[in-house]
Amino acid sequence: MGILDAELWLPRDVQWSQIPNQVSELFYVPILAIMIIICRIFYEAFIGIIFARLLGYEKNSWLYSVKNYLFFGFITNRRLKKFVECFFRASAYLFLFLFGCYALTDAIWVHDVKYCWIDYPRHNPTKRIRLYYIFQMALYWSLLLSSIIDIRRNDFWIHILHHSLTLCLLSMSWIINSIRVGTLILVSHDVSDILLELSKLLRYGPRTAKYAPIVFILFSFCWVITRLIYFPFVILRSALFDAANLVQPDYSLFDIFQRPYVPRIMFYLLLLLMALNIYWTNLILRVIITVIRIGNSKDIREDDDDEEDDNVVNIPAHKKVQ
């Protein structure tokens, strides 16, 4: 029995010939990720630096900053790199969120998550959804690969774990055609990521720092709704109580010896993803408490030796809680 034996991956009496996706398609994703990294460097240099200057974060001339950034400044220029990294992630998450909404325009499982399991795994994802999934995998591959040159924060290894976990889930769900539930998780998670990166961009800019706490509060509400309510009480609940009943009624997620093994592994990985959400919720609460108590917000993931104006968002005095 090989590692790709259908009994290990698919429900009873389902064969690989019934799955529309091919394992070989995943080998193209890292190549696309490398292309994204190359495009990202130029995007950060030519577009990101423009925004850095508009927000008052970069004082040097545009041509001077672009030249320095392209000539290995994307490795060594810590102060400017923090901004353009954040700008790229905000742009990428926004693009994928909008593309995901477009891809899911007519998706019935958006309104009823049970359709992620009804007639599974005989789903035929549209070209738009397949592209969306490929782009998401390529982005996370690029974030994982570029982590060696990106700004390293205190939760560096947590992010490495998160990106690796995400890639495992995306790859396995692609192989077994569990794409429908994957799209719901991706789109719902991207919403809060956009607001988080936007709040950091505003915080870095001296002219916009006063607006950062407002966006951060919006991000916090969005985080609670998508990560702490929708994900566990809709997605995980459906995976636990609906999936087996609709796909293979005698299947138990807690019988580790019952085949197939992969859906069970994926469920446990989703629980690990939930644990990471709880970990980051703790960090978010600490930032909120800091804002309320002392009137500024600091990215507690950043090293203490960072410049003060990179770490702190000062709230106008009349907004401070006395």
GROMACS .gro file of N, CA and C in nm, residues 86 89-90 93 155 159 189-204 212 215-220 222-223 227 280 283-284 287 299 301:
model
  114
   86CYS      N    1   0.484   4.529   0.497
   86CYS     CA    2   0.345   4.541   0.542
   86CYS      C    3   0.256   4.584   0.426
   89ARG      N    4   0.189   4.279   0.200
   89ARG     CA    5   0.094   4.185   0.258
   89ARG      C    6  -0.048   4.241   0.254
   90ALA      N    7  -0.063   4.369   0.284
   90ALA     CA    8  -0.196   4.430   0.278
   90ALA      C    9  -0.252   4.422   0.136
   93TYR      N   10  -0.334   4.040   0.052
   93TYR     CA   11  -0.454   3.993   0.119
   93TYR      C   12  -0.580   4.058   0.061
  155ASP      N   13   0.749   3.663   1.718
  155ASP     CA   14   0.667   3.545   1.692
  155ASP      C   15   0.704   3.482   1.557
  159HIS      N   16   0.484   3.219   1.316
  159HIS     CA   17   0.443   3.244   1.178
  159HIS      C   18   0.491   3.132   1.085
  189HIS      N   19  -1.062   3.439   0.685
  189HIS     CA   20  -0.939   3.477   0.754
  189HIS      C   21  -0.873   3.599   0.690
  190ASP      N   22  -0.889   3.616   0.560
  190ASP     CA   23  -0.825   3.728   0.492
  190ASP      C   24  -0.880   3.863   0.536
  191VAL      N   25  -1.006   3.866   0.577
  191VAL     CA   26  -1.068   3.994   0.614
  191VAL      C   27  -0.991   4.061   0.727
  192SER      N   28  -0.965   3.989   0.833
  192SER     CA   29  -0.895   4.048   0.946
  192SER      C   30  -0.749   4.077   0.913
  193ASP      N   31  -0.689   3.995   0.827
  193ASP     CA   32  -0.549   4.019   0.788
  193ASP      C   33  -0.534   4.154   0.717
  194ILE      N   34  -0.631   4.188   0.634
  194ILE     CA   35  -0.627   4.316   0.563
  194ILE      C   36  -0.627   4.432   0.662
  195LEU      N   37  -0.719   4.427   0.758
  195LEU     CA   38  -0.730   4.535   0.855
  195LEU      C   39  -0.608   4.543   0.946
  196LEU      N   40  -0.550   4.429   0.979
  196LEU     CA   41  -0.430   4.429   1.063
  196LEU      C   42  -0.315   4.498   0.991
  197GLU      N   43  -0.292   4.461   0.866
  197GLU     CA   44  -0.182   4.522   0.791
  197GLU      C   45  -0.209   4.671   0.768
  198LEU      N   46  -0.334   4.708   0.746
  198LEU     CA   47  -0.368   4.849   0.727
  198LEU      C   48  -0.341   4.928   0.854
  199SER      N   49  -0.376   4.872   0.968
  199SER     CA   50  -0.351   4.943   1.094
  199SER      C   51  -0.202   4.963   1.118
  200LYS      N   52  -0.121   4.865   1.078
  200LYS     CA   53   0.023   4.879   1.095
  200LYS      C   54   0.079   4.983   0.998
  201LEU      N   55   0.027   4.986   0.876
  201LEU     CA   56   0.071   5.088   0.781
  201LEU      C   57   0.043   5.228   0.834
  202LEU      N   58  -0.076   5.246   0.888
  202LEU     CA   59  -0.111   5.376   0.944
  202LEU      C   60  -0.024   5.409   1.064
  203ARG      N   61   0.007   5.309   1.143
  203ARG     CA   62   0.090   5.330   1.262
  203ARG      C   63   0.232   5.372   1.225
  204TYR      N   64   0.283   5.318   1.116
  204TYR     CA   65   0.419   5.353   1.075
  204TYR      C   66   0.427   5.496   1.022
  212ALA      N   67  -0.454   5.488   1.336
  212ALA     CA   68  -0.424   5.345   1.351
  212ALA      C   69  -0.507   5.276   1.459
  215VAL      N   70  -0.855   5.177   1.325
  215VAL     CA   71  -0.854   5.061   1.237
  215VAL      C   72  -0.823   4.935   1.316
  216PHE      N   73  -0.738   4.948   1.418
  216PHE     CA   74  -0.706   4.830   1.499
  216PHE      C   75  -0.828   4.780   1.575
  217ILE      N   76  -0.911   4.871   1.623
  217ILE     CA   77  -1.034   4.829   1.691
  217ILE      C   78  -1.127   4.759   1.593
  218LEU      N   79  -1.138   4.812   1.470
  218LEU     CA   80  -1.218   4.745   1.367
  218LEU      C   81  -1.162   4.606   1.338
  219PHE      N   82  -1.030   4.599   1.331
  219PHE     CA   83  -0.965   4.469   1.311
  219PHE      C   84  -1.000   4.372   1.424
  220SER      N   85  -1.000   4.421   1.547
  220SER     CA   86  -1.028   4.335   1.662
  220SER      C   87  -1.169   4.278   1.656
  222CYS      N   88  -1.346   4.238   1.385
  222CYS     CA   89  -1.347   4.145   1.272
  222CYS      C   90  -1.280   4.013   1.311
  223TRP      N   91  -1.172   4.023   1.386
  223TRP     CA   92  -1.100   3.904   1.432
  223TRP      C   93  -1.192   3.815   1.516
  227ARG      N   94  -1.252   3.472   1.341
  227ARG     CA   95  -1.159   3.372   1.394
  227ARG      C   96  -1.210   3.302   1.520
  280TRP      N   97  -0.284   3.431   1.916
  280TRP     CA   98  -0.279   3.568   1.866
  280TRP      C   99  -0.386   3.655   1.930
  283LEU      N  100  -0.232   3.819   2.221
  283LEU     CA  101  -0.150   3.934   2.184
  283LEU      C  102  -0.237   4.056   2.153
  284ILE      N  103  -0.348   4.032   2.084
  284ILE     CA  104  -0.438   4.142   2.049
  284ILE      C  105  -0.495   4.206   2.176
  287VAL      N  106  -0.246   4.436   2.332
  287VAL     CA  107  -0.235   4.564   2.264
  287VAL      C  108  -0.353   4.654   2.300
  299ASP      N  109   0.351   4.735   1.881
  299ASP     CA  110   0.353   4.601   1.826
  299ASP      C  111   0.443   4.516   1.915
  301ARG      N  112   0.519   4.227   1.913
  301ARG     CA  113   0.598   4.124   1.846
  301ARG      C  114   0.733   4.177   1.804
   0.00000   0.00000   0.00000
